[in-house]
Amino acid sequence: MRNEQLDQILSEVKNGSVSIEEAKKQIRAFDDMGFAKVDSKRENRTGFPEVIYGEGKTADQIIRIIESLKGSTNRVLATRIDQMKALQVMESVNDLVYSETARTLFWKHEEEPDVLYNGYIAVVCAGTSDLPVAEEAALTAEAFGASVKRIYDVGVAGIHRLFHNLEDIENATVTIAVAGMEGALASVVGGLVSNPVVAVPTSIGYGANFQGLSALLSMLNACSPGISVVNIDNGFGAGYYATLIHKNIHLGAEKI
């Protein structure tokens, strides 16, 4: 918690407008549910609220975490939610949007704007088989208030398709490049544009792809500078990191 926020709470306790018990709740850094300690103050520290990782959690646990987060933020994102679990959660929590492709659940307060920053993030995807990871990245960025331009099925096997969309990629604040197989797309994009590239290897590919390891190593060894690489199939991590860059560029431009 920032010093000015703490000063405000203590002042309210002093003048009697806030009780000691309420002040304790506001100062406490997390909501302890026993099975989870929900980080309700994360948005104050990092700029983005805590995100729920759905794999391994029950529908009831996800419901309780979502309800807790709704009390401290205007945007709640849950990732890696299968369809059956999503339906169970949506029966109890209103106004959730589910993406079967990305396996995400998203809630936004009705008064919260869709887009918070100027410009857009380009999500460039090599093939249709990579779409689940690309959509996880795109929807994560949108959940945090970024505008996204999707450029799909532009892998190096038909590189003319990439060139056809090059202007849109060049004009993005950040580019997310998603590819399986040998993961060459990130190197190609990195050598053509001036914006930062966040590379996402996917587990799509035949035997020697080693469930994404070959794409990961290709991206890590890319000769094009300006590329950052996240883990295999980590669309969420790419969307988060790209939006962090996008947000800071936007805020920096506002100060000029």
Backbone as a ProteinNet text record, in pm:
[ID]
protein_1_A
[PRIMARY]
MRNEQLDQILSEVKNGSVSIEEAKKQIRAFDDMGFAKVDSKRENRTGFPEVIYGEGKTADQIIRIIESLKGSTNRVLATRIDQMKALQVMESVNDLVYSETARTLFWKHEEEPDVLYNGYIAVVCAGTSDLPVAEEAALTAEAFGASVKRIYDVGVAGIHRLFHNLEDIENATVTIAVAGMEGALASVVGGLVSNPVVAVPTSIGYGANFQGLSALLSMLNACSPGISVVNIDNGFGAGYYATLIHKNIHLGAEKI
[TERTIARY]
83.7	0	87.5	53	129.6	109.6	210.4	206.8	87	53	-58.8	-192.3	-204.3	-326.5	-336.4	-223.4	-221	-251.5	-193.9	-220.3	-369.3	-432.8	-575.7	-659	-627.5	-703.4	-686.9	-563	-538.4	-607.8	-612.1	-682.4	-831.8	-888.3	-1030.7	-1062.7	-969.3	-987.4	-984.5	-891.4	-875	-999.9	-1060	-1177.6	-1308.8	-1298.9	-1415.8	-1500.8	-1459.4	-1540.2	-1520.4	-1413.5	-1386.8	-1355.3	-1418.2	-1392.9	-1258	-1210.4	-1081.5	-1089.3	-1202.8	-1217.2	-1217.4	-1285.9	-1287.4	-1148.7	-1076.6	-940.5	-849.4	-868.5	-788.7	-811.4	-939.1	-971	-904.7	-904.7	-846.3	-694.5	-633.5	-487.7	-437.2	-516.9	-474.2	-444.1	-332.4	-284.2	-353.9	-431.2	-496.1	-619.1	-704	-825	-796.6	-784.1	-747.2	-871.3	-880.7	-994.7	-961.7	-841.3	-799.2	-732.7	-807.2	-750.8	-677.1	-700.4	-635.8	-624.9	-518.1	-500.3	-506.6	-622.6	-647.3	-582.2	-495	-414.3	-495.9	-577.8	-669.8	-600.6	-477.1	-404.1	-301.4	-302.8	-199.8	-208.3	-329	-342.7	-278.8	-285.6	-223.1	-71.4	-14.1	131.8	184.4	113.9	169.5	95.8	-22.8	-101.1	-204.7	-192.2	-288.6	-336.3	-464.4	-514.8	-465.2	-482.3	-446.7	-533.4	-473.9	-544	-557	-671.1	-698	-650.8	-562.7	-520.9	-614.1	-695.2	-806.1	-774.2	-665.9	-634.3	-604.2	-667.5	-645	-738.6	-810.2	-905.1	-1044.9	-1126.7	-1265	-1347.8	-1466	-1555.8	-1592.3	-1617.1	-1653.5	-1539.8	-1416.9	-1302.2	-1288.8	-1307.5	-1298.9	-1408.3	-1529.9	-1641.7	-1608.8	-1558.1	-1528.5	-1416.5	-1316.9	-1206.4	-1255.3	-1337.8	-1391.6	-1473.5	-1559.5	-1642.9	-1557.6	-1448.7	-1358.4	-1291.1	-1241.8	-1172.5	-1267.1	-1392.1	-1489.2	-1506.8	-1471.7	-1482.4	-1366	-1258.6	-1139.2	-1091.9	-1153.3	-1110	-1228.2	-1214.3	-1321.2	-1304.3	-1196	-1168	-1118.3	-1179.2	-1136.9	-1118.2	-1001.2	-969.6	-932.6	-988.4	-951	-907.1	-794.3	-740.4	-743	-728.5	-724.6	-847.6	-963.4	-1091.9	-1156.9	-1178.5	-1244.8	-1393.9	-1460	-1598.6	-1692.8	-1676.8	-1765.9	-1753.2	-1628.9	-1606.3	-1659.5	-1642	-1690.1	-1841.4	-1913.6	-2059	-2101.2	-2030.6	-2061.7	-2039.5	-1930.2	-1899.5	-2001.9	-2037.5	-2129.5	-2270.9	-2304.7	-2434.5	-2443.6	-2327.5	-2325.8	-2281.1	-2205.3	-2152.3	-2207.7	-2273.3	-2333.9	-2231.4	-2266.8	-2193	-2052.1	-2027.5	-1899	-1903	-1791.1	-1778.3	-1677.1	-1717.1	-1629.1	-1582.4	-1453.4	-1397.9	-1356.1	-1424.3	-1390.6	-1253.2	-1216.5	-1086.6	-972.1	-983	-875.5	-886.4	-1003.1	-1031.5	-1019.7	-1080	-1076	-1216.5	-1228.5	-1349	-1312.6	-1400	-1368.8	-1492.3	-1470.7	-1575.2	-1523	-1607.4	-1573.6	-1692.1	-1664.2	-1770.6	-1838.6	-1968.2	-2046.7	-2004.5	-1945.8	-1902.9	-1757	-1688	-1546.6	-1537.5	-1456.8	-1441.9	-1371.1	-1399.2	-1333.8	-1184.6	-1149.8	-1010.5	-961.9	-841.2	-785	-669.1	-611.5	-489.5	-502.3	-434.6	-429.9	-342.5	-359.1	-278.8	-331	-253.9	-297.9	-178.4	-207	-110.8	-146.3	-47.5	-70	-40.3	-136.8	-114.1	-103.2	17.7	48.2	66	-15.1	-19.9	19.9	108	160.2	52.9	-19.6	-116.6	-242.8	-347.5	-475.5	-464.7	-374.2	-357	-301.2	-240.6	-185.5	-286.9	-409.5	-509.1	-541	-550.1	-580.1	-480.2	-352.2	-249.7	-257.6	-276.5	-287.4	-408.1	-519.7	-639.2	-623.8	-552.3	-525.8	-445.8	-346.9	-267.9	-354	-434	-516.7	-619.9	-687.4	-791.7	-733.3	-613	-545.6	-517.2	-464.4	-436	-564.2	-670.6	-798.2	-855.1	-835.4	-885.1	-819.5	-696.1	-624.5	-637.6	-726.2	-759.4	-689.6	-618.8	-551.6	-641.5	-624	-688.7	-597	-655.5	-577.7	-617.9	-518.5	-543.7	-491.3	-580.2	-544.4	-502.3	-385.9	-334.2	-295.8	-388.1	-375.1	-344	-281	-244.8	-151.6	-41.2	57.4	197.2	204.4	332.2	426.4	550.5	656.4	638.4	552.8	529.2	464	398.9	342.4	369.6	494.6	538.3	476.8	425.3	357.8	236.3	175.1	59.9	101.4	220.5	273.6	300.5	364.1	396.1	270	162.6	35.9	-17	20.7	-27.8	80.7	190.7	307.3	281.6	205.2	179.7	108.6	10.4	-60.4	32.7	125.9	220.6	317.7	366.3	460.9	401.1	270.9	205.9	161.8	181.7	145.7	247.2	202.8	294.5	385.8	327.2	397.8	341.5	425.5	378.6	400.3	297.3	308.2	312	418.4	434.6	419.3	317.3	283.1	308.6	391.4	422.6	468.4	431.4	481.2	582.5	582.6	677.9	819.8	888.3	1025.4	1031	915.9	909.7	978.2	984	1059.3	990.5	860.8	785.4	841.9	881.9	931.4	1056.6	1147.9	1271	1239	1146.5	1110.4	1046.9	949.1	882.9	982.4	1069.1	1167.4	1263	1286.7	1375.3	1307.3	1174.7	1099.5	1038	1021.7	950.2	1036.3	998.3	1076.1	1018.6	898.2	840.2	887.2	874.7	915	832.8	897.1	830.7	833.6	717.2	706.3	675.2	767	753.8	694.6	599.8	534.4	548.1	632	637.6	517.1	463.2	352.4	394.9	316.8	348	297.4	257.1	207.9	325.8	323	429.5	443.7	522.4	545.5	651.9	688.8	772.2	894.1	973.6	1096.8	1071.8	945.4	910.4	922.3	916.8	929.6	834.2	705.6	599.5	633.2	697.4	724	866.6	947.2	1085.3	1167.1	1146.7	1224.3	1187.3	1058.3	1016.1	1071.5	1071.4	1126.3	1274.2	1350.6	1494.3	1520.6	1440.8	1456.5	1434.8	1330.8	1300.8	1407.4	1457	1562.7	1692.3	1714.4	1836.1	1818.2	1705.3	1676.5	1787.3	1827.7	1931.5	1874.6	1743.4	1681.6	1679.1	1729	1723.4	1583.9	1561.6	1433.3	1324.8	1363.8	1265.4	1277.3	1164.4	1156.5	1074.1	1107.9	1042.9	979.2	853.2	786.3	784.6	729.3	732.5	636.6	650.9	570.4	421	341	195.2	150.9	240.9	206.6	151.6	33.2	-31.5	-61.6	-100.4	-128.3	-5.6	109.9	231.4	267.5	248.1	277	180.9	51.9	-46.8	-23.3	13.3	41.4	162.1	272.1	396.6	379.7	312.5	290.4	205.8	104.9	19.9	94.6	185.8	269	353.1	413	489.3	396.7	285.2	186.8	138	106.1	56.6	162	286.1	391.5	428.6	421.9	443.3	333	210.1	96.3	110	144	157.6	274.3	381.9	495.4	460.5	379.8	338.2	250	171	83.1	164.4	284	365.8	443.6	457.1	535.1	458.2
-119.7	0	125.2	223.2	346.2	430.4	512.5	592.8	686.8	747.3	841.9	772.2	644.9	569.9	536.1	497.2	466.1	590.1	704.7	830.5	864.7	842.2	872	784.6	655.7	563.7	602.2	632.2	668.6	799.6	893.1	1018.8	995.9	903.2	872.5	803.7	720	657.8	765.8	858.9	965.6	1052.6	1084.8	1172.4	1095.8	962.6	881.9	840	874.2	837.5	692	628.7	487.5	418.2	301.5	227.3	158.2	118.1	47.1	-84.9	-155.7	-284.2	-265.8	-161	-134.5	-94.3	-18.5	21.1	-100.7	-196.1	-319.4	-392	-397.2	-463.9	-393.1	-259	-183.4	-196.1	-205	-212.8	-353.1	-454.4	-592.8	-615.7	-683.3	-698	-809.8	-894.5	-1005.3	-1052.1	-1121.5	-1180	-1328.8	-1368.1	-1506.1	-1594.6	-1684.4	-1775.7	-1915.3	-1934.8	-2068.3	-2142.2	-2169.3	-2238.6	-2142.9	-2012.2	-1911.1	-1780.6	-1706	-1571.7	-1474.6	-1416.5	-1335.6	-1198.3	-1164.9	-1043.4	-924	-868.7	-762.6	-629.4	-614.5	-488	-496.1	-603.4	-619	-508.5	-467.5	-363	-232	-203.3	-82.7	-87.3	-209.2	-222.9	-233.9	-309.4	-345	-283.4	-229.3	-170.7	-263.5	-395	-493.2	-579.7	-616.7	-700.8	-844.5	-918.1	-1059.6	-1134.9	-1233.7	-1317.3	-1458.2	-1520.5	-1654.4	-1759.4	-1848	-1961.7	-2077.4	-2118.8	-2208.9	-2356.1	-2402.2	-2545.2	-2587.6	-2695.2	-2746.5	-2687.6	-2582.2	-2523.2	-2575.1	-2590	-2631.4	-2510.8	-2539	-2430.5	-2343.9	-2405.7	-2329.8	-2238.6	-2286.8	-2203.1	-2083.5	-2107.5	-1999	-1896.9	-1943.3	-1853.2	-1761.7	-1819.3	-1740.7	-1640.1	-1679.5	-1586.8	-1473.5	-1505.3	-1401.2	-1300.8	-1350.1	-1260.7	-1171.2	-1225.4	-1145.4	-1036.2	-1072.1	-975.1	-866.6	-901.1	-802	-687.9	-712.1	-607.3	-510.6	-543.3	-458.3	-410.4	-459	-419.5	-419.1	-348.9	-343.8	-447.9	-525.3	-626	-753.5	-866.5	-995.6	-1093.7	-1155.1	-1253.5	-1386.3	-1493.6	-1629.3	-1705.8	-1774.7	-1846.3	-1997.6	-2070.9	-2217.3	-2276.8	-2233.9	-2281.7	-2367.5	-2495.8	-2578	-2546.2	-2592.5	-2552.4	-2595.5	-2718	-2766.4	-2681.8	-2650.3	-2568.8	-2427	-2375	-2240.2	-2230.9	-2332	-2331.8	-2332.5	-2406.8	-2410.7	-2273.6	-2210.2	-2078.8	-1975.5	-1979.4	-1880	-1893.7	-2009.2	-2025.9	-1944.9	-1917.2	-1847	-1701.8	-1668.1	-1532.5	-1469.9	-1356.5	-1288.8	-1211.7	-1189.2	-1099.7	-1147.5	-1276.9	-1332.6	-1363.8	-1343	-1376.8	-1489.9	-1598.5	-1714.1	-1730.2	-1756.6	-1791.3	-1937.6	-2018.5	-2160.3	-2181.5	-2100.1	-2114.7	-2081.3	-1968.3	-1925	-1987.8	-2043.8	-2100.6	-1994	-1877.8	-1768.8	-1725.7	-1680.5	-1615.6	-1471.7	-1378.8	-1238	-1164.9	-1080.6	-992.1	-849.6	-754.1	-612.7	-535.8	-443.6	-360.2	-284.6	-269	-208.5	-65	5.6	143.3	153.6	41.7	40.2	44.2	135.9	139.7	15.8	-20.2	-137	-112.9	5	36.6	151.9	135.6	236	314.3	262.4	322.3	342	444	466.4	361.5	345.9	248.9	107.6	11.5	-128.1	-223.4	-343.1	-453.8	-545.3	-583.8	-680.3	-820.8	-910.7	-1051.9	-1126.3	-1172.2	-1236	-1385.8	-1463.6	-1607.9	-1684.1	-1783.7	-1856.9	-1941	-2020.8	-2111.5	-2124.2	-2176.6	-2191.6	-2281.3	-2378.6	-2467.9	-2396	-2278.6	-2199.9	-2104.9	-2103.8	-2005.3	-2006.4	-2121.8	-2115.7	-2032.1	-2044.1	-1966.2	-1819.8	-1794.4	-1656.7	-1586.3	-1656.6	-1596.3	-1571.8	-1660.1	-1635.1	-1506.5	-1486.1	-1362.7	-1240.9	-1251	-1138.3	-1100.7	-1199.5	-1171.2	-1122.4	-1166.8	-1113.8	-965.2	-928.9	-787.3	-704.5	-756.1	-684.1	-673.9	-778.3	-775.9	-665.2	-630.9	-525.4	-389.6	-377.4	-247.2	-209	-302.8	-272.6	-306.2	-232.6	-266.6	-364.6	-465.2	-571.2	-585	-599.3	-630.6	-771.5	-861.4	-1001	-1021.6	-1083.7	-1113.9	-1261.6	-1346.3	-1490.1	-1563.7	-1680.4	-1769.8	-1700.4	-1648.3	-1578.9	-1637.4	-1768.3	-1834.1	-1831.2	-1872.3	-1860	-1956.8	-2057	-2148	-2076	-1963.7	-1878.3	-1735.3	-1695.2	-1569.7	-1447.4	-1463.2	-1351.2	-1304.2	-1395.7	-1359.1	-1262.9	-1283.6	-1193.9	-1055.9	-1051	-922.9	-843.5	-914.4	-848.3	-769.4	-812	-746.8	-667.1	-643.8	-585.8	-445.1	-365.7	-228.7	-226.5	-315.8	-323.4	-364.7	-453.3	-497.6	-384.4	-314.5	-204.7	-92.9	-70.5	39.9	4.4	-117.3	-158.3	-104.4	-90.1	-52.3	-168.3	-286.8	-411.4	-520.4	-617.9	-732	-860.6	-942.4	-1076.9	-1174.9	-1254	-1351.7	-1492	-1563	-1695.6	-1799.7	-1900.2	-2001.7	-2131.4	-2242	-2373.8	-2421.4	-2552.8	-2609.9	-2565.6	-2494.2	-2450.6	-2310	-2243.3	-2113.1	-2000.5	-2006.8	-1908.1	-1771.9	-1767.8	-1644.1	-1527.8	-1553.4	-1444.7	-1380.6	-1461.3	-1407.3	-1321	-1368.1	-1294	-1160.1	-1163.5	-1040	-945.1	-998.5	-916.1	-844.7	-903.7	-842.8	-743.9	-726.2	-639.3	-516.5	-519	-409.7	-347.1	-224.9	-151.4	-162.5	-217.7	-227.8	-354.3	-359	-478.3	-600.5	-716.7	-841.6	-936.1	-986.6	-1086.9	-1219.8	-1314.1	-1441.5	-1548.5	-1623.8	-1731.2	-1862.1	-1955.1	-2086.3	-2169.5	-2246.2	-2334.9	-2480.1	-2567.6	-2710.7	-2778.7	-2699.6	-2754.1	-2797	-2921.3	-2969.9	-3120	-3174.9	-3319.5	-3359	-3485.9	-3543.8	-3464.3	-3418.8	-3347.2	-3206.6	-3164.3	-3037.2	-3047.8	-3172	-3198.7	-3113.3	-3114.1	-3042.2	-2893.2	-2835.3	-2691.5	-2654.8	-2752.3	-2721.6	-2668.3	-2724.3	-2677.1	-2533.3	-2499.4	-2361.8	-2267.6	-2311.8	-2230.5	-2200.7	-2303.3	-2284	-2195.3	-2211.9	-2125.9	-1980.2	-1953.9	-1815.8	-1758.4	-1840.2	-1794.4	-1765.4	-1837.2	-1820.9	-1730.7	-1657.7	-1572.8	-1469.6	-1450.8	-1351.7	-1210.6	-1197.4	-1064.8	-1008.6	-885.3	-825.5	-776	-741.3	-683.7	-785	-912.7	-1017.9	-1068	-1073.1	-1137.6	-1264.3	-1368.9	-1499.1	-1543	-1585.8	-1644	-1796.8	-1863.1	-2009.2	-2069.5	-2198.5	-2271.2	-2260.1	-2220.4	-2208.6	-2101.4	-2012.1	-1912.3	-1785.1	-1797.5	-1681.1	-1574.7	-1616.6	-1520	-1434.9	-1499.2	-1425.4	-1324.7	-1363.6	-1273.1	-1154.9	-1182.4	-1075.7	-978.3	-1030.2	-946.2	-857.4	-917.9	-843.4	-738.1	-775.3	-680.5	-562.4	-588.5	-480.9	-391.2	-448.5	-368.6	-269.3	-315.2	-225.9	-121.6	-168.9	-82.1	28.1	-9.7	85	189.8	148.9	242.4	336	287.1	375.4	480.6	437	529.5	634.3	590.7	683.9	779.3	726.9	812.3	919.1	882.2	978.4	1087.7	1051.9	1150.7	1257.8	1219.7	1312.8	1409.5	1377	1462.5	1590
0	0	0	-82.5	-90	35.9	69	191.2	195	79	78.4	106.5	61.4	89.4	237.5	294.4	437.1	519.9	481.4	552	548.2	432.7	418	511	516.3	602.9	749.7	791.5	931	966.8	872.6	896.6	916	836.2	847.3	979	1026.9	1158.7	1266.4	1252.6	1351.9	1361.9	1246.2	1251.5	1270.7	1277.9	1309.5	1192.7	1070.2	953	912.4	960.5	933.6	1065.6	1087.5	1211.2	1205.7	1321.8	1328.6	1252.3	1265	1195.8	1044.8	996.5	853	804.3	886.1	849.3	838.6	927.2	921.8	789.5	746.4	620.3	502.6	505.2	395.4	390.6	509.2	516.2	485.1	523.4	501.1	353.9	326	187.8	111.8	182.5	113.1	189.2	115.6	172.5	195.8	321.5	355.8	358.9	258	248.7	300.2	346.7	388.9	275.6	169.6	53	-40.3	-23	-107.2	-30.1	-57.6	-2.3	-119.6	-140.7	-258.9	-242.6	-336.2	-329.7	-378.5	-291.9	-330.7	-356.8	-312.1	-330.3	-444.1	-521	-624.3	-730.1	-764.5	-865.7	-819.1	-688.1	-635.3	-649.6	-637.7	-642.5	-784.8	-870.9	-1001.3	-1119.3	-1094.4	-1203	-1262.1	-1235.1	-1284.4	-1168.4	-1166.7	-1057.7	-1067.6	-958.8	-958.3	-1058.3	-1125.2	-1222.7	-1165.3	-1188.8	-1135.4	-1235.3	-1191.4	-1273	-1239.7	-1337.2	-1309.3	-1296.7	-1359.8	-1354.6	-1211.1	-1169.5	-1034.3	-930.3	-964.6	-871.8	-902.3	-799.5	-819.4	-863.6	-916.9	-957.9	-838.4	-722.6	-603.3	-559.6	-566.1	-529	-622.8	-752	-850.8	-826.8	-796.5	-768.8	-651.3	-544.6	-424.7	-449.8	-528.6	-559.3	-647.5	-747.6	-834.4	-753.4	-666.5	-586.9	-497.7	-445.3	-362.4	-444.9	-563.8	-648.5	-700	-721.5	-769.6	-670.2	-545	-444.4	-444.3	-517.3	-512.6	-649	-758.6	-891.7	-987.6	-1098.5	-1198.9	-1309	-1304.5	-1407.1	-1340.5	-1374.6	-1320	-1435	-1439.9	-1544.5	-1481	-1534.8	-1494.3	-1618.8	-1610.8	-1725.8	-1702.7	-1813.4	-1812.7	-1744.8	-1793	-1742.2	-1849.9	-1822.7	-1923.3	-1927.5	-2032.7	-2057.5	-1945.6	-1895.4	-1790.1	-1663.9	-1627.6	-1508.5	-1530.4	-1651.6	-1683.2	-1666.2	-1712.7	-1700.3	-1554	-1470.8	-1327.8	-1264.2	-1299.5	-1243.4	-1289.3	-1417.1	-1473.2	-1418.4	-1364.2	-1299.8	-1171.6	-1109.6	-981	-990.3	-1093.9	-1107.7	-1234.9	-1220.4	-1335	-1417.5	-1543.4	-1633.3	-1666.6	-1661	-1702.9	-1852.4	-1919.3	-2060.8	-2072.6	-2139.9	-2153.7	-2297.6	-2314.2	-2444.6	-2441.7	-2521.4	-2525.7	-2588.2	-2687.7	-2753.2	-2658.2	-2590.9	-2500.6	-2362.3	-2331.2	-2199	-2089.9	-2113.4	-2016.8	-1976.9	-1853.9	-1803	-1769.6	-1806.8	-1782.4	-1733.7	-1633.1	-1582.3	-1580.4	-1620.8	-1616.8	-1561.5	-1471.1	-1416.1	-1529.2	-1519.6	-1628.5	-1660	-1564	-1587.4	-1631.8	-1636.8	-1677	-1830	-1886.7	-2033.2	-2085.6	-2209.6	-2269.6	-2289.2	-2340.4	-2375	-2288.8	-2232.1	-2142.7	-2204	-2313.6	-2367.5	-2518.7	-2569.5	-2712.9	-2781	-2913	-2986.7	-2969.8	-3018.6	-3009.3	-3004.2	-2958.6	-2958.8	-3075.2	-3154	-3262.3	-3210.9	-3226.8	-3194.8	-3326.9	-3357	-3485.3	-3461	-3528.6	-3503.7	-3629.5	-3614.9	-3730.5	-3799.2	-3723.4	-3784.3	-3702.5	-3763.8	-3695.5	-3573.3	-3576.3	-3461.1	-3339.2	-3360.2	-3250.3	-3189.3	-3241.5	-3199	-3049.2	-2982.5	-2838.5	-2759.6	-2792.4	-2722.4	-2763.2	-2892.9	-2941.4	-2880.1	-2869.9	-2812.7	-2662.4	-2593.6	-2451.7	-2435.7	-2523.5	-2520.2	-2552.3	-2658.4	-2701.5	-2596.1	-2539.8	-2441.6	-2309	-2276.1	-2157.3	-2175.2	-2291.4	-2319.3	-2315.2	-2373.2	-2372.9	-2231.6	-2151.3	-2013.9	-1932.7	-1966.5	-1895	-1962.1	-2060.1	-2115.4	-2243.9	-2308.3	-2434.5	-2553	-2661.5	-2787.6	-2861.5	-2925.4	-2989.8	-3135.7	-3221.8	-3362.4	-3387.8	-3426.7	-3448.7	-3594.7	-3613.9	-3747.3	-3746.2	-3795.1	-3775.5	-3906.6	-3891.1	-4001.2	-4100.9	-4048.1	-4131.8	-4108.9	-4093.9	-4067.7	-4186.3	-4161.4	-4262.4	-4379	-4366.4	-4478.8	-4597.2	-4568.5	-4673.6	-4635.2	-4642.7	-4582.3	-4648.7	-4772.2	-4838	-4759	-4682.1	-4600.6	-4489	-4435.9	-4334	-4392.4	-4509.3	-4573.1	-4605.4	-4635.3	-4667.3	-4547.8	-4427.2	-4304.2	-4233.2	-4300.6	-4234.2	-4180.2	-4251.2	-4206.1	-4071.3	-4054.1	-3926.5	-3813	-3844.2	-3741.6	-3707.8	-3808.5	-3787	-3702.8	-3715.3	-3645.1	-3503.3	-3461.5	-3325.8	-3224.9	-3101.4	-2993.6	-2957.4	-2951.4	-2918.9	-3008.5	-3043.6	-3121.9	-3043.2	-3037.9	-2980.8	-3097.3	-3106.2	-3214.7	-3158.5	-3204.9	-3152.7	-3260.8	-3231.3	-3333.1	-3268.9	-3334.5	-3296	-3398.6	-3428.9	-3524	-3487.9	-3580.9	-3552.9	-3494.3	-3479.9	-3413.7	-3487.8	-3619.6	-3697	-3706.6	-3682.8	-3702.9	-3621.9	-3498.8	-3413	-3471.1	-3524	-3583.7	-3705.5	-3788.6	-3909.1	-3871.9	-3780.4	-3739.1	-3673	-3587.8	-3518.7	-3612.6	-3729.7	-3827.3	-3919	-3902.8	-3993.9	-3928	-3796	-3729.9	-3620.7	-3581.5	-3481.7	-3341.2	-3327.2	-3193.9	-3121.7	-2989.1	-2914.5	-2956	-2959.6	-2995.8	-2876	-2839.9	-2734.6	-2803.5	-2794.6	-2865.9	-2775.4	-2831.8	-2757	-2833.7	-2787.9	-2852.2	-2811.5	-2906.1	-2871.2	-2885.4	-2826.9	-2828.6	-2955.4	-3054.5	-3181.1	-3267.9	-3315.2	-3402	-3393.3	-3484.6	-3487.6	-3384.9	-3384.9	-3279.7	-3239.9	-3337	-3304.7	-3252.8	-3251.8	-3188.7	-3037.1	-2984.7	-2841.2	-2757.9	-2798.1	-2726.7	-2706.1	-2806.1	-2802.2	-2768.8	-2728.6	-2689.8	-2807.1	-2926	-3041.8	-3076	-3068	-3093.7	-2987.3	-2862.5	-2753.9	-2776.4	-2810.7	-2832.5	-2954.5	-3058.9	-3176.2	-3140.7	-3061.9	-3024.3	-2930.8	-2839.9	-2749.7	-2825	-2934.4	-3013.3	-3134.9	-3139.6	-3254.9	-3274.9	-3399.7	-3428.7	-3435.7	-3450	-3451.3	-3309.4	-3288.2	-3154.4	-3122.3	-2996.7	-2956.7	-2929.6	-2910.4	-2886	-2742	-2671.7	-2541.4	-2557.4	-2483.4	-2500.9	-2369.2	-2376	-2259.8	-2274.4	-2178	-2176.1	-2279.7	-2301.3	-2399.1	-2364.7	-2463.6	-2451.5	-2351.2	-2312	-2210.6	-2274.5	-2332.4	-2391.1	-2287.6	-2167.9	-2061.8	-2030.7	-2013.6	-1981.2	-2088.7	-2214.6	-2326.1	-2327.1	-2306.7	-2304.7	-2190.7	-2075.1	-1959.1	-1985.6	-2032.1	-2053.8	-2163.1	-2271.6	-2380.5	-2334.1	-2252.5	-2203.8	-2106.3	-2029.7	-1940.1	-2019.7	-2130	-2218	-2279.9	-2333.1	-2399.3	-2304.7	-2182.6	-2082.7	-2051.3	-2029.7	-1992.2	-2106.3	-2229.7	-2345	-2350.3	-2327.2	-2326.8	-2217.6	-2095.3	-1985.6	-2007.6	-2070.6	-2101.6	-2203.2	-2302.5	-2404.2	-2343.9	-2243.5	-2178.8	-2105.3	-2057.7	-1979.8	-2067.2	-2196.5	-2287.2	-2321.6
[MASK]
++++++++++++++++++++++++++++++++++++++++++++++++++++++++++++++++++++++++++++++++++++++++++++++++++++++++++++++++++++++++++++++++++++++++++++++++++++++++++++++++++++++++++++++++++++++++++++++++++++++++++++++++++++++++++++++++++++++++++++++++++++++++++++++++

